[in-house]
PDB file of C-alpha atoms and ligand atoms in Angstrom:
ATOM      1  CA  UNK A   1     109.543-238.344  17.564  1.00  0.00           C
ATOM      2  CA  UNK A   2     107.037-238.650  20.503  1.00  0.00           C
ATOM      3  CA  UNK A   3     108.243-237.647  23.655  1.00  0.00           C
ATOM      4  CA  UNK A   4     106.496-240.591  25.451  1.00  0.00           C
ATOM      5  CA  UNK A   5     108.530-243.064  22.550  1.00  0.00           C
ATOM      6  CA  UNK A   6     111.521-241.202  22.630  1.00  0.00           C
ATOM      7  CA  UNK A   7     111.208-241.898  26.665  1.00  0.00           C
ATOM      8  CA  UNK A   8     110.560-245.818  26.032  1.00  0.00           C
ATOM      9  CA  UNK A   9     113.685-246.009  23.883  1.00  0.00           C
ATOM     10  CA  UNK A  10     116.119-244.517  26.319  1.00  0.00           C
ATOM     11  CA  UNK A  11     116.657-245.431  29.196  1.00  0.00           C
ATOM     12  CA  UNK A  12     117.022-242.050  32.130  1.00  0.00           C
ATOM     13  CA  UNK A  13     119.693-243.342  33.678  1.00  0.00           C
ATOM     14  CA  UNK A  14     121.263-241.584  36.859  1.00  0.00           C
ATOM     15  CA  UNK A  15     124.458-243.161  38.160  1.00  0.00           C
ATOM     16  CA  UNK A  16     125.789-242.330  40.966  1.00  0.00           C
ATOM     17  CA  UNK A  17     129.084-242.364  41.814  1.00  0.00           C
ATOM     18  CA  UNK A  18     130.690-244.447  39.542  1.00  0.00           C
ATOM     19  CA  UNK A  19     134.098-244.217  40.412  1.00  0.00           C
ATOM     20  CA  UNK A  20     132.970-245.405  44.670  1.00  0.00           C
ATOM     21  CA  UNK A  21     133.763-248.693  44.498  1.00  0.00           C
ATOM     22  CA  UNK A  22     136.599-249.008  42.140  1.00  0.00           C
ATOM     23  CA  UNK A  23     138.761-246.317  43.576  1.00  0.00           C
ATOM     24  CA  UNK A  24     137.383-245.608  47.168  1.00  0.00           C
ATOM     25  CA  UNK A  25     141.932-245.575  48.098  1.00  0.00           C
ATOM     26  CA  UNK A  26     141.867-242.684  50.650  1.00  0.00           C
ATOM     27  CA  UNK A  27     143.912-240.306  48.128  1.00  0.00           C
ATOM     28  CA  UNK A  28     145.118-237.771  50.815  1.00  0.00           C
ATOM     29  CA  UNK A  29     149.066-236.489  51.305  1.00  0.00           C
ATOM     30  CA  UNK A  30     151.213-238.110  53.741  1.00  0.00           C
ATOM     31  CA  UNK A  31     150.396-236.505  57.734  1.00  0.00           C
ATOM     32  CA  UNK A  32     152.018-238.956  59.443  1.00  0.00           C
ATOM     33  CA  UNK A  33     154.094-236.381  61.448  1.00  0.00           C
ATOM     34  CA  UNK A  34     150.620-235.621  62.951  1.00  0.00           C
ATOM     35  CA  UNK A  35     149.492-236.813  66.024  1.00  0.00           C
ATOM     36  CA  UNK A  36     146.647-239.395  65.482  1.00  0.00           C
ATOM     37  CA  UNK A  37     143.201-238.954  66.049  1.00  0.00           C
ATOM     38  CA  UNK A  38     142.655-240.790  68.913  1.00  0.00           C
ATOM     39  CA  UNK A  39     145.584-238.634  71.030  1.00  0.00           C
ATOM     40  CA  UNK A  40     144.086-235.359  69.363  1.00  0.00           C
ATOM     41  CA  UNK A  41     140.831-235.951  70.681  1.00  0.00           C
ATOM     42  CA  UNK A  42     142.084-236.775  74.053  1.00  0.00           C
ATOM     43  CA  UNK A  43     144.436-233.788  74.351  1.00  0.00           C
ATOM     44  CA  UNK A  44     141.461-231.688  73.386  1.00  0.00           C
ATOM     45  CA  UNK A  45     138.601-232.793  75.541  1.00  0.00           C
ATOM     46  CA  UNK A  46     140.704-233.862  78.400  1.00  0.00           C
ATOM     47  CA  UNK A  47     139.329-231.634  81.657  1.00  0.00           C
ATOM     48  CA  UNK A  48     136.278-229.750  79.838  1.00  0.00           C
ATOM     49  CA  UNK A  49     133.809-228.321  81.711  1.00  0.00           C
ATOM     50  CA  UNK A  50     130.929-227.407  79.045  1.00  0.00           C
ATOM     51  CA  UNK A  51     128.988-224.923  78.741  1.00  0.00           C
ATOM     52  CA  UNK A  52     125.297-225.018  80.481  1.00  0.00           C
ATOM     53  CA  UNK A  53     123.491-224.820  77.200  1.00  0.00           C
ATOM     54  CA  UNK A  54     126.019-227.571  76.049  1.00  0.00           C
ATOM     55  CA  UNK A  55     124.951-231.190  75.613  1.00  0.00           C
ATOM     56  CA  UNK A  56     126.621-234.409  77.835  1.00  0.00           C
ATOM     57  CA  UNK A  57     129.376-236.256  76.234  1.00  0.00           C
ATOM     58  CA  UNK A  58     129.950-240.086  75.904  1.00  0.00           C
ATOM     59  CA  UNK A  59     133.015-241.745  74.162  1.00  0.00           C
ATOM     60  CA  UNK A  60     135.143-238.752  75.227  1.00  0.00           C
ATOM     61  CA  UNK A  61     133.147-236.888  71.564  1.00  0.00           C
ATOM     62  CA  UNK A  62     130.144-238.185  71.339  1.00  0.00           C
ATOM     63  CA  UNK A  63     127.166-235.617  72.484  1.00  0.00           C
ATOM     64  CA  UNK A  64     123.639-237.029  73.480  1.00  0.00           C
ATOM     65  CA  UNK A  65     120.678-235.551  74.282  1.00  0.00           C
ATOM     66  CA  UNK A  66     120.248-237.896  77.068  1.00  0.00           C
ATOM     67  CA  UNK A  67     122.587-240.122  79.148  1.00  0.00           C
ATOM     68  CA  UNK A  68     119.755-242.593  78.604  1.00  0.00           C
ATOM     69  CA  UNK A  69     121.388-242.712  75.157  1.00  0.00           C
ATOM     70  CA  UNK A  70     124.620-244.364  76.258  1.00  0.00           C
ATOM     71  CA  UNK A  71     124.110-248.017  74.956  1.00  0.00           C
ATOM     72  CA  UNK A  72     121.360-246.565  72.017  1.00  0.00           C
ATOM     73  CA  UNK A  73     121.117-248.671  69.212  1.00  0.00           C
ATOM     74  CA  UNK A  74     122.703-247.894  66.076  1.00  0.00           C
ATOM     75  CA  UNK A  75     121.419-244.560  65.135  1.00  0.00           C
ATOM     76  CA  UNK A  76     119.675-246.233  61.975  1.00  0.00           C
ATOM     77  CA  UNK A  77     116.873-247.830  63.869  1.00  0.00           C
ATOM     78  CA  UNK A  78     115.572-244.099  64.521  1.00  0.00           C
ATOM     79  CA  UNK A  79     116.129-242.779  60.747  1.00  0.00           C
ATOM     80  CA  UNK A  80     119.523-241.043  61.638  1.00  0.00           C
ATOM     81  CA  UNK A  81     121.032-241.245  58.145  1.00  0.00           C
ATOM     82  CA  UNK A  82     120.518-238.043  55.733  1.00  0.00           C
ATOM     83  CA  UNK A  83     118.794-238.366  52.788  1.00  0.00           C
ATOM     84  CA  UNK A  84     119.766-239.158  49.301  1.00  0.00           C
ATOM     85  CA  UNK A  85     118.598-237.064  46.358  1.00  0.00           C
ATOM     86  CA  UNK A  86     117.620-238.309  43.008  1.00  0.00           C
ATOM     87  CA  UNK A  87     121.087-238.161  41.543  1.00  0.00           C
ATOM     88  CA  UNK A  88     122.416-240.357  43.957  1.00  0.00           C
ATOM     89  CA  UNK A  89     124.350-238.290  46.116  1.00  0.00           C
ATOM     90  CA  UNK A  90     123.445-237.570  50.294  1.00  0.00           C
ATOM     91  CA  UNK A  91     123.750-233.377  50.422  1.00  0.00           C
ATOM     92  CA  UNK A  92     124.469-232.166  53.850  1.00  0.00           C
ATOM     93  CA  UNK A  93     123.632-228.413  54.250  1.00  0.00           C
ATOM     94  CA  UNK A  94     126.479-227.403  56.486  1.00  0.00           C
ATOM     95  CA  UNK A  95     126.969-223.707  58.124  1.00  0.00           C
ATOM     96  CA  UNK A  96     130.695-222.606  59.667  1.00  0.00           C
ATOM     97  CA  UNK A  97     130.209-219.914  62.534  1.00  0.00           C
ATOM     98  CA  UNK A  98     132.953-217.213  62.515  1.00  0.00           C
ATOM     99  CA  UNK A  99     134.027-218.117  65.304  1.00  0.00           C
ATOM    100  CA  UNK A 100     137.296-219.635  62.881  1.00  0.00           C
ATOM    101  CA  UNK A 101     140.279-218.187  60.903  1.00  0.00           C
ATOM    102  CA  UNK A 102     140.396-218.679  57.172  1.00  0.00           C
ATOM    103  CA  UNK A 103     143.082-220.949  57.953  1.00  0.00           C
ATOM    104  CA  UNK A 104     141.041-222.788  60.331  1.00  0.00           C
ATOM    105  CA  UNK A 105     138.115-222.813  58.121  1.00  0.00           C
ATOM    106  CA  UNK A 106     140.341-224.222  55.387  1.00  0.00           C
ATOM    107  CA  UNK A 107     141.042-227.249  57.503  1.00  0.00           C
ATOM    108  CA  UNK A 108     137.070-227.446  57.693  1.00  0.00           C
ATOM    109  CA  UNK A 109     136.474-227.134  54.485  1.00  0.00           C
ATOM    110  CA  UNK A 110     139.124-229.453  53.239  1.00  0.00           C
ATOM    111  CA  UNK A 111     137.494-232.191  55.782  1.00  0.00           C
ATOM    112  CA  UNK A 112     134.100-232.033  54.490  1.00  0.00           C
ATOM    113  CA  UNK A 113     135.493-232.091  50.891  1.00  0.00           C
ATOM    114  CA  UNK A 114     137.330-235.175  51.466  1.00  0.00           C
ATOM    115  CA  UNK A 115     133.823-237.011  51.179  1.00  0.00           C
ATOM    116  CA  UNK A 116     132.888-236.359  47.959  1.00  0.00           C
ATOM    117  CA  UNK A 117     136.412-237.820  46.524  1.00  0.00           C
ATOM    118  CA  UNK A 118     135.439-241.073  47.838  1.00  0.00           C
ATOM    119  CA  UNK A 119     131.609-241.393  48.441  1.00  0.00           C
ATOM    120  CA  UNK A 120     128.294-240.179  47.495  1.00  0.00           C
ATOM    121  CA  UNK A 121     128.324-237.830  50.647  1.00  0.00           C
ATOM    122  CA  UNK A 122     128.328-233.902  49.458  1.00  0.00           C
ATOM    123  CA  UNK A 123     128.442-231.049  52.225  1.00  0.00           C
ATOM    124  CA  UNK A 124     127.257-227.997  50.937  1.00  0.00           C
ATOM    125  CA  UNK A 125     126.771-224.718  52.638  1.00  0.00           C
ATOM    126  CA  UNK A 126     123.117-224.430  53.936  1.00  0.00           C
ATOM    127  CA  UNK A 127     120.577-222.149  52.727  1.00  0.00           C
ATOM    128  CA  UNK A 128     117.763-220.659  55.181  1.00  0.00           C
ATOM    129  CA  UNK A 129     115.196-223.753  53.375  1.00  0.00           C
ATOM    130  CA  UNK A 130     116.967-226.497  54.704  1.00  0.00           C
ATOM    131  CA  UNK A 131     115.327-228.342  57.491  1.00  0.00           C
ATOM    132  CA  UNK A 132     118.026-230.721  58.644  1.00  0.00           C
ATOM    133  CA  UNK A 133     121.899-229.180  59.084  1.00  0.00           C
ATOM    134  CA  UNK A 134     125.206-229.168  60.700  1.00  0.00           C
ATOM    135  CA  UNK A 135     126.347-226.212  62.666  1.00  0.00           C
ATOM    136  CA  UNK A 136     130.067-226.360  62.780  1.00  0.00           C
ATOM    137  CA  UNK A 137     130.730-224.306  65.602  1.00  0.00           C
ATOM    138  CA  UNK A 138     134.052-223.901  68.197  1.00  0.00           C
ATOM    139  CA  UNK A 139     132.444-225.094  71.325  1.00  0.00           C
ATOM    140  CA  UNK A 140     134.183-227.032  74.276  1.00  0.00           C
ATOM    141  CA  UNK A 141     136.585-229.513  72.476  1.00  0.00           C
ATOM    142  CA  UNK A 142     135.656-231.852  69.917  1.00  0.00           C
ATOM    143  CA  UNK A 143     131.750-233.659  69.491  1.00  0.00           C
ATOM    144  CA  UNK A 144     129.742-234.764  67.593  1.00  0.00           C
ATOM    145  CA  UNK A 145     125.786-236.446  67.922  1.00  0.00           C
ATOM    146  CA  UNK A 146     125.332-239.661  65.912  1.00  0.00           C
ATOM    147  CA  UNK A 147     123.852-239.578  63.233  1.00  0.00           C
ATOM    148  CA  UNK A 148     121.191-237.068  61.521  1.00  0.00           C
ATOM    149  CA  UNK A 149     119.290-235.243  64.542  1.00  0.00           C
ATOM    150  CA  UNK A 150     116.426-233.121  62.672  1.00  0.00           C
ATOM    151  CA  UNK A 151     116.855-229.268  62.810  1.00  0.00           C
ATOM    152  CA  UNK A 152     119.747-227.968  63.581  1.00  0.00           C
ATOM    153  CA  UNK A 153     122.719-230.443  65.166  1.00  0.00           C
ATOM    154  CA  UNK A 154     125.930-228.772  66.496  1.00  0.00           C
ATOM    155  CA  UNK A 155     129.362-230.507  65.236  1.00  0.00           C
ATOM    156  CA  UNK A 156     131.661-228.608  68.047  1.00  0.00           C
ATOM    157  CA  UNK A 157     135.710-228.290  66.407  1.00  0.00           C
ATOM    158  CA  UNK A 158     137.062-226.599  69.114  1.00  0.00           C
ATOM    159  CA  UNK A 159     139.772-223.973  68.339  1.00  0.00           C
ATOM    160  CA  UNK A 160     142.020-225.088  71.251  1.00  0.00           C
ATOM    161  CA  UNK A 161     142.546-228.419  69.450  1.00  0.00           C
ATOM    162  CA  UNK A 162     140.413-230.062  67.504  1.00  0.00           C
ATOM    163  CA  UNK A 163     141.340-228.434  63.624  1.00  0.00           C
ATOM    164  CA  UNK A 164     143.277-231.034  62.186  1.00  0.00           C
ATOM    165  CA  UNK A 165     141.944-233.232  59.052  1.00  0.00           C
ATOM    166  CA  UNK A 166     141.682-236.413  61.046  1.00  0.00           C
ATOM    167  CA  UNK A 167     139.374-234.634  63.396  1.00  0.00           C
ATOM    168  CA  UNK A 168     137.167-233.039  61.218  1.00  0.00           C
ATOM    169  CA  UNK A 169     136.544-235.960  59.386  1.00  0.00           C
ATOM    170  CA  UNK A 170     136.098-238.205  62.670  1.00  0.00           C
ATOM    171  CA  UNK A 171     133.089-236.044  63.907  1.00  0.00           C
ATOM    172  CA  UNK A 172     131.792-235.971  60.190  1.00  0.00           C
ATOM    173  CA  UNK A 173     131.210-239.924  60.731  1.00  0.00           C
ATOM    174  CA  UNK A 174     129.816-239.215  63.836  1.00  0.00           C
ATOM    175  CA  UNK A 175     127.460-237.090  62.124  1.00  0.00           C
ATOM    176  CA  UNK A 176     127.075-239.594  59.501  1.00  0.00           C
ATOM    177  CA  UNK A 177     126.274-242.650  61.771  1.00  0.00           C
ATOM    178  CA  UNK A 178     129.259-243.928  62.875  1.00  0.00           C
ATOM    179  CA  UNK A 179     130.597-245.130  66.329  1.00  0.00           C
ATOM    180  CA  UNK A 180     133.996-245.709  67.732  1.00  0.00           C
ATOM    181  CA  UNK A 181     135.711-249.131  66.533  1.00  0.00           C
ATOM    182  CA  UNK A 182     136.464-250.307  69.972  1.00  0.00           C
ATOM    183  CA  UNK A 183     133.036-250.299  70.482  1.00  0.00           C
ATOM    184  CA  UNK A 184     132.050-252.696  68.030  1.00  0.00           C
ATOM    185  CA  UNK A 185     130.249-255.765  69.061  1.00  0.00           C
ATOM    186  CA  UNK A 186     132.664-257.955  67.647  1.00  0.00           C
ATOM    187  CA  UNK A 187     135.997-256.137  69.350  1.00  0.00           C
ATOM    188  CA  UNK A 188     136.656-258.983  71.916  1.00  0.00           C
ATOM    189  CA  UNK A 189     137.347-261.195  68.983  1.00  0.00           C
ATOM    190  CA  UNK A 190     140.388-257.871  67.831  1.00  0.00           C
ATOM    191  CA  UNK A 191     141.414-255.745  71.243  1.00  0.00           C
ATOM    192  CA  UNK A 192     141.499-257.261  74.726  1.00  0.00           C
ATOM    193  CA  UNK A 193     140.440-254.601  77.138  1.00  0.00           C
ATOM    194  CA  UNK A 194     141.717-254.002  80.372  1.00  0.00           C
ATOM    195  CA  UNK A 195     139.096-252.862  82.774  1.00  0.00           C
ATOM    196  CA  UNK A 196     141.518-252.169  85.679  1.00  0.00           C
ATOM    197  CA  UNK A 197     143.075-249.739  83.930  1.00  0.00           C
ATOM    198  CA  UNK A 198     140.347-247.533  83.191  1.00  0.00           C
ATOM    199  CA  UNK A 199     139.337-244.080  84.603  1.00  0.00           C
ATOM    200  CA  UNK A 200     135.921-245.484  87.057  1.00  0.00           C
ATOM    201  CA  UNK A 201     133.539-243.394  85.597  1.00  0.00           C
ATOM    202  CA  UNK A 202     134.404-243.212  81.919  1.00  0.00           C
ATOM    203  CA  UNK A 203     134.431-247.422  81.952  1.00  0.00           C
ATOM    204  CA  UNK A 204     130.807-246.957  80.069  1.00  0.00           C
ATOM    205  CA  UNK A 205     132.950-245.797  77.137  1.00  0.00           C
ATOM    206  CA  UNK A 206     133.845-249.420  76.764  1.00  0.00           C
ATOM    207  CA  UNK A 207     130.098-250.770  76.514  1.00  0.00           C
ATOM    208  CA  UNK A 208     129.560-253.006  73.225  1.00  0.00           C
ATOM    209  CA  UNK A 209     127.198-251.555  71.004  1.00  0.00           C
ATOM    210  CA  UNK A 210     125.598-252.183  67.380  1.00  0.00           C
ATOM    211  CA  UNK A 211     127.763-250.315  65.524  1.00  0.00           C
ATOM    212  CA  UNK A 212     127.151-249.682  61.862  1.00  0.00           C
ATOM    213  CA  UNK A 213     129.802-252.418  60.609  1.00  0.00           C
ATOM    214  CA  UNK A 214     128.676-252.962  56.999  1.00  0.00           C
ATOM    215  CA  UNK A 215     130.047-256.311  57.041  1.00  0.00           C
ATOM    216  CA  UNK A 216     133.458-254.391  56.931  1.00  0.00           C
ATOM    217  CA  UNK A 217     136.557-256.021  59.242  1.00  0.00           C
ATOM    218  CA  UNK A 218     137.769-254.898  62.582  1.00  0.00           C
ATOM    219  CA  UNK A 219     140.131-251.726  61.659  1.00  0.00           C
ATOM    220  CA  UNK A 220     143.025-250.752  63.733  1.00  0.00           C
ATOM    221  CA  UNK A 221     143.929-247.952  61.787  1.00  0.00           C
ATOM    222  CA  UNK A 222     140.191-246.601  61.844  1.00  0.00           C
ATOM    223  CA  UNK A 223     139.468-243.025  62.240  1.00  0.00           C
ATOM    224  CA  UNK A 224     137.612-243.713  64.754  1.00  0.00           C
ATOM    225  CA  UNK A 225     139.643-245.577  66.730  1.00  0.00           C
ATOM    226  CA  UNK A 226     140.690-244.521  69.906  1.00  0.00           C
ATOM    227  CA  UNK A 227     144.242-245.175  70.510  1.00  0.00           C
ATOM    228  CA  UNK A 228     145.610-247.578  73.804  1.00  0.00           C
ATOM    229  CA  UNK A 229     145.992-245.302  76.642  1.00  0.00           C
ATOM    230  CA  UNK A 230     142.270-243.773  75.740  1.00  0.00           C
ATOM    231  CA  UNK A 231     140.704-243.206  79.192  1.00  0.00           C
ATOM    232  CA  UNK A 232     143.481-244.307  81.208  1.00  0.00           C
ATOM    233  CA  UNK A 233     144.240-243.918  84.979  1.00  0.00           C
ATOM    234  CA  UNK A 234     146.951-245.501  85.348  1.00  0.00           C
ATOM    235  CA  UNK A 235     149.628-244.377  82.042  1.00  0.00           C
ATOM    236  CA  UNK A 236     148.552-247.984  81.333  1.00  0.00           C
ATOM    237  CA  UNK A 237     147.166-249.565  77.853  1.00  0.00           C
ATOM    238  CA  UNK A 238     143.458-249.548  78.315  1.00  0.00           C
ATOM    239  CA  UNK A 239     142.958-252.046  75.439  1.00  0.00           C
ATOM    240  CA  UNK A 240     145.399-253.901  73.187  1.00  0.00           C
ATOM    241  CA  UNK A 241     145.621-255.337  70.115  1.00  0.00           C
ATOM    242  CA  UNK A 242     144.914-259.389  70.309  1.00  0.00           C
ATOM    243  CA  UNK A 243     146.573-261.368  68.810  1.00  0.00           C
ATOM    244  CA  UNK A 244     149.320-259.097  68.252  1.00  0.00           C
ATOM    245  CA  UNK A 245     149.938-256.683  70.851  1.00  0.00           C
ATOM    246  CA  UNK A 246     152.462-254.847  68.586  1.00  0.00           C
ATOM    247  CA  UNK A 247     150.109-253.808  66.174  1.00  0.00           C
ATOM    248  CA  UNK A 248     149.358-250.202  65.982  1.00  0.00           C
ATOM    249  CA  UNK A 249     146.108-249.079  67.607  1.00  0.00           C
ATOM    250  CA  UNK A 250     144.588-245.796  66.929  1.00  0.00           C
ATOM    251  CA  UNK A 251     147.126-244.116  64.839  1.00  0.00           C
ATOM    252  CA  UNK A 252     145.292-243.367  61.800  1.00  0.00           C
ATOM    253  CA  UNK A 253     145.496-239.379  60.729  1.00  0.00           C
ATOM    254  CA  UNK A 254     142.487-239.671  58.130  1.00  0.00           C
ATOM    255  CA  UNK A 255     139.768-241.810  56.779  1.00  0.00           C
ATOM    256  CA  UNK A 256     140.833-245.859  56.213  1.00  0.00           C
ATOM    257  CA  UNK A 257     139.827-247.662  53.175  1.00  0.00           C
ATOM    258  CA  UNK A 258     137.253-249.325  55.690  1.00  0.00           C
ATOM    259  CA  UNK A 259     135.949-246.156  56.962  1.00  0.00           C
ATOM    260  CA  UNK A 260     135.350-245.353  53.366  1.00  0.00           C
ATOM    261  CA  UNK A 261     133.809-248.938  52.274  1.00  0.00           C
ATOM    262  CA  UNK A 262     131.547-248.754  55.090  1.00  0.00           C
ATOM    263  CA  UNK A 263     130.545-245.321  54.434  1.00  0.00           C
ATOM    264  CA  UNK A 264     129.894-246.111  51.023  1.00  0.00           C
ATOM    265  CA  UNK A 265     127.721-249.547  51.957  1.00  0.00           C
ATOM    266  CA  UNK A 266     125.581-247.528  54.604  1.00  0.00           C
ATOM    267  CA  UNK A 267     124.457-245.108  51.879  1.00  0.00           C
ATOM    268  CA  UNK A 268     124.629-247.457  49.296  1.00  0.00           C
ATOM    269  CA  UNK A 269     126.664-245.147  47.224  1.00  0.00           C
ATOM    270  CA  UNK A 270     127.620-247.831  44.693  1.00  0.00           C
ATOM    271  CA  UNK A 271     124.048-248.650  43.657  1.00  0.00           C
ATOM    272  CA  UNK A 272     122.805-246.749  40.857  1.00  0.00           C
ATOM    273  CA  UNK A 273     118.604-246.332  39.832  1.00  0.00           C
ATOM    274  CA  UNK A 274     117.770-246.692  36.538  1.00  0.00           C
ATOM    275  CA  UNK A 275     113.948-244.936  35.466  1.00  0.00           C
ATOM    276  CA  UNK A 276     112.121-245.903  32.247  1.00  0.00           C
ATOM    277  CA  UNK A 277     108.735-246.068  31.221  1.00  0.00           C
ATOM    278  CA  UNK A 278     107.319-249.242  30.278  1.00  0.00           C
ATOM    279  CA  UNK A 279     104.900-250.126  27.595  1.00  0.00           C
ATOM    280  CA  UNK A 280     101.855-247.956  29.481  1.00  0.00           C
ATOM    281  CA  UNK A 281     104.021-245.154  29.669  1.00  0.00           C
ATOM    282  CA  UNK A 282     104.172-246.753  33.606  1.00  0.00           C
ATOM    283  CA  UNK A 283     107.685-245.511  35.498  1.00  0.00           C
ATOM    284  CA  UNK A 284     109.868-248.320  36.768  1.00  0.00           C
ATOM    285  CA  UNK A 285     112.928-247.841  38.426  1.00  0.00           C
ATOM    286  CA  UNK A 286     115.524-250.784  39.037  1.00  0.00           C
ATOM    287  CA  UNK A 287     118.248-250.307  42.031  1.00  0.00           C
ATOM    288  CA  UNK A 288     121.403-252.289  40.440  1.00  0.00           C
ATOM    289  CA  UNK A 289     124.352-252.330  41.844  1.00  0.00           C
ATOM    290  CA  UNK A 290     128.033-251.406  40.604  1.00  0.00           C
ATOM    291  CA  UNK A 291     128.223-254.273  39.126  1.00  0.00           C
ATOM    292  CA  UNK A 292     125.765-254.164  36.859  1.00  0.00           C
ATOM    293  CA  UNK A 293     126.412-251.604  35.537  1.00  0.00           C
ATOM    294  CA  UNK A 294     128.822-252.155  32.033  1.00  0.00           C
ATOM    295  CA  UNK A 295     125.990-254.659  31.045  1.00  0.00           C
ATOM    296  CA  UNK A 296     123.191-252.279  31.473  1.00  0.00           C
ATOM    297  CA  UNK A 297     125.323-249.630  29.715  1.00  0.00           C
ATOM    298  CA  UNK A 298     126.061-251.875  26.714  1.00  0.00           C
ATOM    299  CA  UNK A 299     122.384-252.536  26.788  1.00  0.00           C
ATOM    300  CA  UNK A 300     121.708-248.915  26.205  1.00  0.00           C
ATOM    301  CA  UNK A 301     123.708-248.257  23.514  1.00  0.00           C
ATOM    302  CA  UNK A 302     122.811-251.151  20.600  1.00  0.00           C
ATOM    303  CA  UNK A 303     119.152-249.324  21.704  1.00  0.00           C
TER     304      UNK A 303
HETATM  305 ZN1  LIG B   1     134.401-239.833  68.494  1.00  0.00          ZN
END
């Protein structure tokens, strides 16, 4: 049979991800006897004095390039997000310095695993041809930039605190995009903040900004969000939980099922591309969605 026919008959179908959307459940064991994220990341940045060649920190983890950068738009508007390859998935060429342990690399290396369980994001170590990559390195406590820098971008897991699932994975969404939750532009509708109660200069930390939301709800139990005392002077709440004041705030100890939706919406893991020639041997590809996809399957197979 002609190639070219053979081509027009079937359909090159690359799906990616199948199982995203159906069974994104964070499958992890229980580590609730850890302390959350939000305390770990406190404990381990609290009183840092960085480096000179080190960048400034916002958020308590968050590194800029600039302080300019505080109230920056969502790092999309600049092209933060990594790339997707033709299969689908987003590879991030990752190195680990030696500054770790095997043990402590196996904490690494189980975080940036995680992804792939429940998204289209794939870490893989980098090879001297990649352009854009993550250093993981054990700098001063815990950061992260936002979002895909170009070149080389330094994800610091400092080993005086910061090698614990929930924090790998919490700078890995930094990396990926992501802000804090209790800086989302909708959190006055979720937390009330109390201003008083805030450290002076770290009160920018509360600034509203266009986070990456993905039409996904407010999340308490986020991964990246910062739990009540977070920048307190006082030993007093810096922001509660509204209605409710009782609900738990910042106590998650991995990825949510909404960091995990949203993650899969910004990268649009749960779309899949189908490529076929059309009747002048033309390519066409078609973005459909999860949804789509048992029909267009079906389709394929009385072909
Ligand atoms: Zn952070």
């Amino acid at each position: 049979m002609d190639f070219f026919l053979l081509f027009s008959f079937i359909e090159m179908m690359h799906i990616s991800n199948v199982m995203c959307c159906a069974d994104v459940a964070a499958v992890e064991e229980d580590t609730s006897s850890e302390l959350s994220v939000g305390e770990l990341l406190e404990r381990a940045n609290r009183d840092l004095t960085p480096d000179f060649d080190e960048p400034a920190l916002i958020g308590g983890d968050i590194a800029v390039n600039s302080e300019l950068d505080r109230n920056a738009d969502p790092c999309t508007s600049r092209g933060c997000l990594w790339g997707k390859w033709t299969d689908g998935n987003v590879y991030i060429p990752y190195y680990i310095t030696n500054h770790f342990s095997s043990r402590e690399k196996a904490i690494i290396t189980r975080g940036l695993e995680s992804f792939s369980s429940v998204s289209c994001i794939r870490f893989r170590p980098s090879r001297s041809s990649d352009r854009d990559w993550l250093s993981i390195e054990s700098q001063s406590g815990c950061y992260s930039y936002v979002g895909r820098q170009g070149g080389k971008q330094v994800v610091s897991l400092s080993r005086q605190g910061c090698l614990y699932h929930s924090t790998v994975q919490h700078e890995l969404l930094h990396a990926l995009g992501f802000n804090h939750e209790q800086t989302r532009s909708d959190r006055d509708s979720y937390i009330r903040v109390y201003w008083e109660n805030i450290i002076d200069d770290m009160k920018y930390n509360f600034n509203k900004i266009n986070t990456l939301n993905q039409g996904t709800p407010y999340d308490y139990n986020s991964v990246m969000q910062y739990e009540r005392y977070a920048f307190s002077k006082n030993n007093r709440p810096t922001m509660v939980p509204i209605p409710n004041s009782n609900v738990a705030l910042g106590k998650a100890t991995q990825m949510s099922r909404n960091d995990i939706d949203r993650l899969n919406r910004l990268y649009k893991c749960c779309e899949y591309t189908v490529v076929r020639l059309d009747s002048h041997n033309s390519i066409q590809t078609h973005r459909l969605s999860h949804s789509h996809r048992a029909l267009q399957l079906r389709t394929i197979h009385l072909l």
